[in-house]
mmCIF file of C-alpha atoms in Angstrom:
data_model
loop_
_atom_site.group_PDB
_atom_site.id
_atom_site.type_symbol
_atom_site.label_atom_id
_atom_site.label_comp_id
_atom_site.label_asym_id
_atom_site.label_seq_id
_atom_site.Cartn_x
_atom_site.Cartn_y
_atom_site.Cartn_z
ATOM 1 C CA MET O 577 44.783 111.276 2.100
ATOM 2 C CA GLY O 578 48.433 108.775 1.758
ATOM 3 C CA ARG O 579 49.411 108.270 -1.852
ATOM 4 C CA LEU O 580 48.477 104.206 -1.764
ATOM 5 C CA ASP O 581 44.924 103.875 0.368
ATOM 6 C CA GLY O 582 43.058 101.335 -0.248
ATOM 7 C CA LYS O 583 46.185 99.222 -1.828
ATOM 8 C CA ILE O 584 47.159 95.720 -1.085
ATOM 9 C CA CYS O 585 51.483 95.632 -1.304
ATOM 10 C CA VAL O 586 53.611 93.089 -0.991
ATOM 11 C CA ILE O 587 57.309 93.828 -0.462
ATOM 12 C CA THR O 588 59.981 91.106 -0.312
ATOM 13 C CA GLY O 589 62.909 91.558 1.667
ATOM 14 C CA ALA O 590 60.930 93.455 4.373
ATOM 15 C CA ALA O 591 63.216 92.753 7.698
ATOM 16 C CA GLY O 592 65.636 95.108 7.103
ATOM 17 C CA GLY O 593 67.294 98.334 4.423
ATOM 18 C CA ILE O 594 64.741 99.460 1.833
ATOM 19 C CA GLY O 595 62.672 97.221 2.609
ATOM 20 C CA ALA O 596 61.444 97.249 5.745
ATOM 21 C CA GLU O 597 61.580 100.998 5.560
ATOM 22 C CA THR O 598 59.835 101.045 2.332
ATOM 23 C CA ALA O 599 57.186 98.406 4.347
ATOM 24 C CA ARG O 600 56.574 101.556 7.282
ATOM 25 C CA LEU O 601 56.074 104.557 4.334
ATOM 26 C CA PHE O 602 53.606 102.644 2.275
ATOM 27 C CA LYS O 603 52.195 101.972 5.863
ATOM 28 C CA GLU O 604 52.127 105.209 6.298
ATOM 29 C CA GLU O 605 50.112 105.780 3.549
ATOM 30 C CA GLY O 606 47.585 104.505 3.438
ATOM 31 C CA ALA O 607 48.615 100.753 1.650
ATOM 32 C CA THR O 608 48.341 97.210 3.484
ATOM 33 C CA VAL O 609 51.404 95.549 3.137
ATOM 34 C CA VAL O 610 52.881 91.790 3.507
ATOM 35 C CA GLY O 611 56.003 92.115 4.655
ATOM 36 C CA VAL O 612 58.118 88.844 3.131
ATOM 37 C CA ASP O 613 61.453 87.261 3.497
ATOM 38 C CA LEU O 614 63.192 84.709 5.138
ATOM 39 C CA SER O 615 61.902 84.930 8.775
ATOM 40 C CA GLU O 616 59.629 86.327 10.678
ATOM 41 C CA ASP O 617 60.899 89.706 11.598
ATOM 42 C CA GLY O 618 59.348 91.417 8.680
ATOM 43 C CA VAL O 619 56.872 94.488 8.727
ATOM 44 C CA GLY O 620 53.789 94.883 7.478
ATOM 45 C CA ASP O 621 50.040 94.461 8.375
ATOM 46 C CA LEU O 622 50.839 90.172 7.251
ATOM 47 C CA VAL O 623 53.806 89.337 7.604
ATOM 48 C CA LEU O 624 55.268 86.018 5.708
ATOM 49 C CA ALA O 625 58.407 84.486 5.934
ATOM 50 C CA ALA O 626 59.412 83.117 2.446
ATOM 51 C CA ASP O 627 62.080 81.184 1.010
ATOM 52 C CA VAL O 628 61.534 83.974 -2.798
ATOM 53 C CA THR O 629 64.483 81.089 -4.398
ATOM 54 C CA ASP O 630 61.726 78.613 -4.111
ATOM 55 C CA ALA O 631 58.875 78.643 -6.686
ATOM 56 C CA SER O 632 56.797 76.757 -4.158
ATOM 57 C CA GLN O 633 57.074 79.524 -1.727
ATOM 58 C CA VAL O 634 56.637 82.479 -4.033
ATOM 59 C CA GLU O 635 53.057 81.664 -5.409
ATOM 60 C CA GLY O 636 52.158 80.648 -1.823
ATOM 61 C CA MET O 637 52.761 84.074 -0.076
ATOM 62 C CA TYR O 638 50.977 85.769 -3.286
ATOM 63 C CA SER O 639 47.958 82.991 -2.650
ATOM 64 C CA ARG O 640 47.839 83.649 1.323
ATOM 65 C CA ALA O 641 48.211 87.298 0.558
ATOM 66 C CA ARG O 642 45.148 86.778 -2.427
ATOM 67 C CA ASN O 643 43.244 85.088 0.171
ATOM 68 C CA GLU O 644 43.694 87.904 3.265
ATOM 69 C CA PHE O 645 43.307 91.168 1.521
ATOM 70 C CA GLY O 646 41.095 90.004 -2.428
ATOM 71 C CA ARG O 647 43.474 91.389 -3.966
ATOM 72 C CA VAL O 648 47.125 92.959 -4.966
ATOM 73 C CA ASP O 649 48.257 95.944 -6.020
ATOM 74 C CA VAL O 650 51.715 96.762 -5.988
ATOM 75 C CA LEU O 651 54.750 93.766 -5.963
ATOM 76 C CA PHE O 652 58.240 95.557 -3.917
ATOM 77 C CA ASN O 653 60.378 92.468 -5.216
ATOM 78 C CA ASN O 654 62.814 93.939 -3.173
ATOM 79 C CA ALA O 655 64.767 90.742 -2.037
ATOM 80 C CA GLY O 656 68.659 91.187 -3.018
ATOM 81 C CA ILE O 657 72.486 89.376 -0.965
ATOM 82 C CA SER O 658 75.707 91.281 -1.821
ATOM 83 C CA PRO O 659 78.380 88.750 -0.161
ATOM 84 C CA ASP O 660 81.659 89.314 0.976
ATOM 85 C CA ASP O 661 82.751 86.620 -1.832
ATOM 86 C CA ASP O 662 81.741 87.957 -5.070
ATOM 87 C CA ALA O 663 84.748 89.712 -6.380
ATOM 88 C CA SER O 664 85.971 89.877 -9.740
ATOM 89 C CA VAL O 665 85.377 87.310 -12.686
ATOM 90 C CA LEU O 666 88.794 86.083 -12.064
ATOM 91 C CA GLU O 667 88.145 85.382 -8.287
ATOM 92 C CA THR O 668 84.329 84.114 -8.085
ATOM 93 C CA SER O 669 83.546 80.715 -7.183
ATOM 94 C CA LEU O 670 80.689 79.198 -9.240
ATOM 95 C CA GLU O 671 78.992 78.647 -6.393
ATOM 96 C CA ALA O 672 78.922 82.575 -4.949
ATOM 97 C CA TRP O 673 77.835 82.959 -8.205
ATOM 98 C CA GLN O 674 75.265 80.751 -8.403
ATOM 99 C CA ARG O 675 73.818 81.638 -4.979
ATOM 100 C CA VAL O 676 73.936 85.193 -6.688
ATOM 101 C CA GLN O 677 71.923 85.011 -9.904
ATOM 102 C CA ASP O 678 69.105 82.896 -7.589
ATOM 103 C CA VAL O 679 68.280 85.754 -5.034
ATOM 104 C CA ASN O 680 69.006 89.475 -6.947
ATOM 105 C CA LEU O 681 67.574 87.369 -10.778
ATOM 106 C CA LYS O 682 65.655 84.355 -9.854
ATOM 107 C CA SER O 683 63.478 85.729 -7.331
ATOM 108 C CA VAL O 684 62.478 88.597 -9.106
ATOM 109 C CA PHE O 685 61.486 86.484 -12.368
ATOM 110 C CA LEU O 686 59.711 84.525 -10.365
ATOM 111 C CA CYS O 687 57.228 86.766 -7.625
ATOM 112 C CA CYS O 688 57.059 88.742 -11.263
ATOM 113 C CA ARG O 689 55.354 85.568 -12.670
ATOM 114 C CA HIS O 690 53.866 84.099 -9.501
ATOM 115 C CA GLY O 691 53.105 87.557 -8.572
ATOM 116 C CA ILE O 692 51.640 90.021 -11.481
ATOM 117 C CA PRO O 693 48.689 87.130 -12.522
ATOM 118 C CA HIS O 694 47.303 88.563 -9.246
ATOM 119 C CA LEU O 695 47.415 92.333 -10.776
ATOM 120 C CA LEU O 696 45.833 91.087 -14.019
ATOM 121 C CA ASP O 697 42.673 89.277 -12.322
ATOM 122 C CA GLY O 698 42.521 93.238 -10.487
ATOM 123 C CA GLY O 699 42.441 94.933 -13.208
ATOM 124 C CA GLY O 700 45.815 96.440 -12.814
ATOM 125 C CA GLY O 701 48.786 97.062 -11.199
ATOM 126 C CA SER O 702 51.999 98.136 -10.478
ATOM 127 C CA VAL O 703 55.259 96.053 -10.694
ATOM 128 C CA ILE O 704 59.153 97.549 -8.480
ATOM 129 C CA ASN O 705 61.495 95.677 -8.544
ATOM 130 C CA THR O 706 65.423 97.010 -6.627
ATOM 131 C CA ALA O 707 68.291 96.968 -9.034
ATOM 132 C CA SER O 708 71.263 99.259 -9.319
ATOM 133 C CA PHE O 709 72.965 101.793 -10.356
ATOM 134 C CA VAL O 710 75.605 99.135 -10.906
ATOM 135 C CA ALA O 711 73.122 98.458 -13.535
ATOM 136 C CA VAL O 712 74.132 100.325 -16.122
ATOM 137 C CA MET O 713 77.869 100.930 -14.946
ATOM 138 C CA GLY O 714 80.723 99.451 -14.813
ATOM 139 C CA ALA O 715 83.588 99.804 -11.574
ATOM 140 C CA ALA O 716 86.911 98.578 -11.377
ATOM 141 C CA THR O 717 86.377 97.256 -8.409
ATOM 142 C CA SER O 718 83.913 94.516 -9.418
ATOM 143 C CA GLN O 719 81.379 92.341 -7.961
ATOM 144 C CA ILE O 720 80.969 90.771 -11.300
ATOM 145 C CA SER O 721 77.736 88.291 -10.032
ATOM 146 C CA TYR O 722 76.197 90.706 -8.161
ATOM 147 C CA THR O 723 76.026 93.285 -11.276
ATOM 148 C CA ALA O 724 75.194 90.891 -12.994
ATOM 149 C CA SER O 725 72.672 89.824 -12.270
ATOM 150 C CA LYS O 726 71.279 93.356 -10.957
ATOM 151 C CA GLY O 727 71.801 94.066 -14.743
ATOM 152 C CA GLY O 728 69.371 90.632 -15.712
ATOM 153 C CA VAL O 729 66.056 92.490 -13.206
ATOM 154 C CA LEU O 730 66.899 96.029 -15.517
ATOM 155 C CA ALA O 731 66.731 94.130 -18.705
ATOM 156 C CA LEU O 732 63.916 92.256 -17.085
ATOM 157 C CA SER O 733 61.901 94.659 -16.040
ATOM 158 C CA ARG O 734 62.215 96.629 -19.205
ATOM 159 C CA GLU O 735 60.148 94.019 -21.268
ATOM 160 C CA LEU O 736 58.169 93.008 -18.918
ATOM 161 C CA GLY O 737 57.193 96.735 -18.811
ATOM 162 C CA VAL O 738 57.009 96.604 -22.679
ATOM 163 C CA GLU O 739 54.916 93.368 -22.668
ATOM 164 C CA PHE O 740 52.146 93.894 -19.413
ATOM 165 C CA ALA O 741 51.751 98.586 -20.567
ATOM 166 C CA ARG O 742 48.318 97.839 -22.139
ATOM 167 C CA ARG O 743 47.177 95.645 -19.766
ATOM 168 C CA GLY O 744 47.389 97.742 -16.841
ATOM 169 C CA VAL O 745 50.803 96.687 -15.136
ATOM 170 C CA ARG O 746 53.811 98.374 -15.359
ATOM 171 C CA VAL O 747 56.829 97.349 -14.268
ATOM 172 C CA ASN O 748 59.798 99.410 -13.641
ATOM 173 C CA ALA O 749 63.424 99.162 -12.131
ATOM 174 C CA LEU O 750 64.608 101.578 -9.083
ATOM 175 C CA CYS O 751 68.862 101.461 -9.344
ATOM 176 C CA PRO O 752 69.478 102.807 -5.976
ATOM 177 C CA GLY O 753 72.788 104.626 -5.933
ATOM 178 C CA PRO O 754 74.559 103.319 -2.527
ATOM 179 C CA VAL O 755 72.803 103.692 1.051
ATOM 180 C CA ASN O 756 74.102 104.332 3.890
ATOM 181 C CA THR O 757 73.533 101.144 5.775
ATOM 182 C CA PRO O 758 75.380 99.669 9.275
ATOM 183 C CA LEU O 759 77.467 97.375 6.698
ATOM 184 C CA LEU O 760 78.853 100.546 5.199
ATOM 185 C CA GLN O 761 79.488 102.548 8.432
ATOM 186 C CA GLU O 762 80.766 99.194 9.960
ATOM 187 C CA LEU O 763 83.771 98.786 6.812
ATOM 188 C CA PHE O 764 84.480 102.688 6.451
ATOM 189 C CA ALA O 765 84.952 102.802 9.922
ATOM 190 C CA LYS O 766 87.292 100.725 9.079
ATOM 191 C CA ASP O 767 89.102 101.620 6.120
ATOM 192 C CA PRO O 768 88.197 105.537 6.198
ATOM 193 C CA GLU O 769 90.670 105.960 2.719
ATOM 194 C CA GLN O 770 87.878 103.768 1.061
ATOM 195 C CA ALA O 771 85.543 105.699 2.611
ATOM 196 C CA ARG O 772 86.716 109.099 1.002
ATOM 197 C CA ARG O 773 87.813 107.157 -2.230
ATOM 198 C CA ARG O 774 83.916 105.931 -2.962
ATOM 199 C CA LEU O 775 82.725 109.549 -1.474
ATOM 200 C CA LEU O 776 84.466 111.551 -3.880
ATOM 201 C CA HIS O 777 82.343 109.633 -6.300
ATOM 202 C CA LEU O 778 79.145 110.975 -5.172
ATOM 203 C CA PRO O 779 78.028 114.661 -6.239
ATOM 204 C CA MET O 780 75.765 114.724 -3.297
ATOM 205 C CA GLY O 781 79.067 113.765 -1.298
ATOM 206 C CA ARG O 782 77.091 111.895 0.957
ATOM 207 C CA PHE O 783 75.381 108.163 1.131
ATOM 208 C CA ALA O 784 71.830 108.120 0.627
ATOM 209 C CA GLU O 785 69.592 107.077 3.187
ATOM 210 C CA ALA O 786 67.052 104.641 3.259
ATOM 211 C CA ARG O 787 64.155 106.345 3.042
ATOM 212 C CA GLU O 788 65.007 108.207 0.657
ATOM 213 C CA ILE O 789 65.332 104.540 -2.156
ATOM 214 C CA ALA O 790 61.762 104.100 0.288
ATOM 215 C CA GLN O 791 60.522 107.564 -1.185
ATOM 216 C CA GLY O 792 61.306 106.919 -5.007
ATOM 217 C CA ALA O 793 59.756 103.251 -4.643
ATOM 218 C CA LEU O 794 56.142 104.872 -3.172
ATOM 219 C CA PHE O 795 56.482 107.398 -6.377
ATOM 220 C CA LEU O 796 55.810 103.905 -8.582
ATOM 221 C CA ALA O 797 54.269 102.701 -7.096
ATOM 222 C CA SER O 798 51.381 105.136 -6.518
ATOM 223 C CA ASP O 799 49.023 106.658 -9.307
ATOM 224 C CA ASP O 800 52.055 110.118 -9.702
ATOM 225 C CA SER O 801 53.735 107.616 -11.527
ATOM 226 C CA SER O 802 50.681 106.750 -13.844
ATOM 227 C CA TYR O 803 53.130 106.945 -17.221
ATOM 228 C CA VAL O 804 55.629 104.812 -15.553
ATOM 229 C CA THR O 805 57.039 101.614 -16.835
ATOM 230 C CA ALA O 806 60.413 99.430 -18.118
ATOM 231 C CA SER O 807 61.798 103.073 -16.704
ATOM 232 C CA ALA O 808 65.516 102.292 -15.255
ATOM 233 C CA PHE O 809 64.412 104.372 -12.087
ATOM 234 C CA LEU O 810 67.890 105.727 -11.127
ATOM 235 C CA VAL O 811 67.499 107.591 -7.338
ATOM 236 C CA ASP O 812 70.830 107.958 -7.071
ATOM 237 C CA GLY O 813 72.350 111.264 -6.259
ATOM 238 C CA GLY O 814 73.575 111.993 -9.374
ATOM 239 C CA LEU O 815 76.175 109.335 -9.297
ATOM 240 C CA THR O 816 75.987 107.926 -13.044
ATOM 241 C CA SER O 817 75.872 111.249 -14.317
ATOM 242 C CA ALA O 818 78.807 112.451 -12.984
ATOM 243 C CA TYR O 819 81.979 113.035 -14.477
ATOM 244 C CA VAL O 820 83.543 115.134 -12.272
ATOM 245 C CA THR O 821 81.827 115.733 -8.533
ATOM 246 C CA PRO O 822 82.045 119.392 -6.564
ATOM 247 C CA GLU O 823 85.387 120.818 -4.684
#
């Protein structure tokens, strides 16, 4: 039997990276997946195109999932961006700041605002909000809007986890470390010294694979994590605990 047999899971940002890999894994584990992205290129049994920064579209996507499958059990609010023009507070434009806040934080608020009522109607469920390891530590190579948005996701998730704990809804923030993606590979191919400097801080000496982050989401979505709520669930290879790393 799969760990998510019979569960209806709505995943945003399901067209690539962590979202797509999690959608595949959830399906393997017996879930029915509603994959949401800006385009209809997401992974899922039902694929929806929606802008998760738009309240009416978010409300509509959950209504569609509920109408199609009768209930909703798991929200994986994963959609997010990290644009090239995000930099230090001295260099980031207000436009760049706001764009990241809208996609990374406002969307999570909207998905919780319109998704949690469906979980309550079904007697409970699990909410997983994608934050980041940068929500719990600082960096000299700043991406201030991204970092602030993920800190907001962490705080929001903690508060919701406490608020809804006695109503059967668990809310956790999934905090990935750096993930091996084609974009990251391209960046480091151009600048091997930058790759070396960043890998130096990772105790395991490598970036995470998307599947490894998806396994963390699977744990939080399943009943295996029935006593886990309001947590910052770090899947970072030990990065946030490292003062120095092995030779």
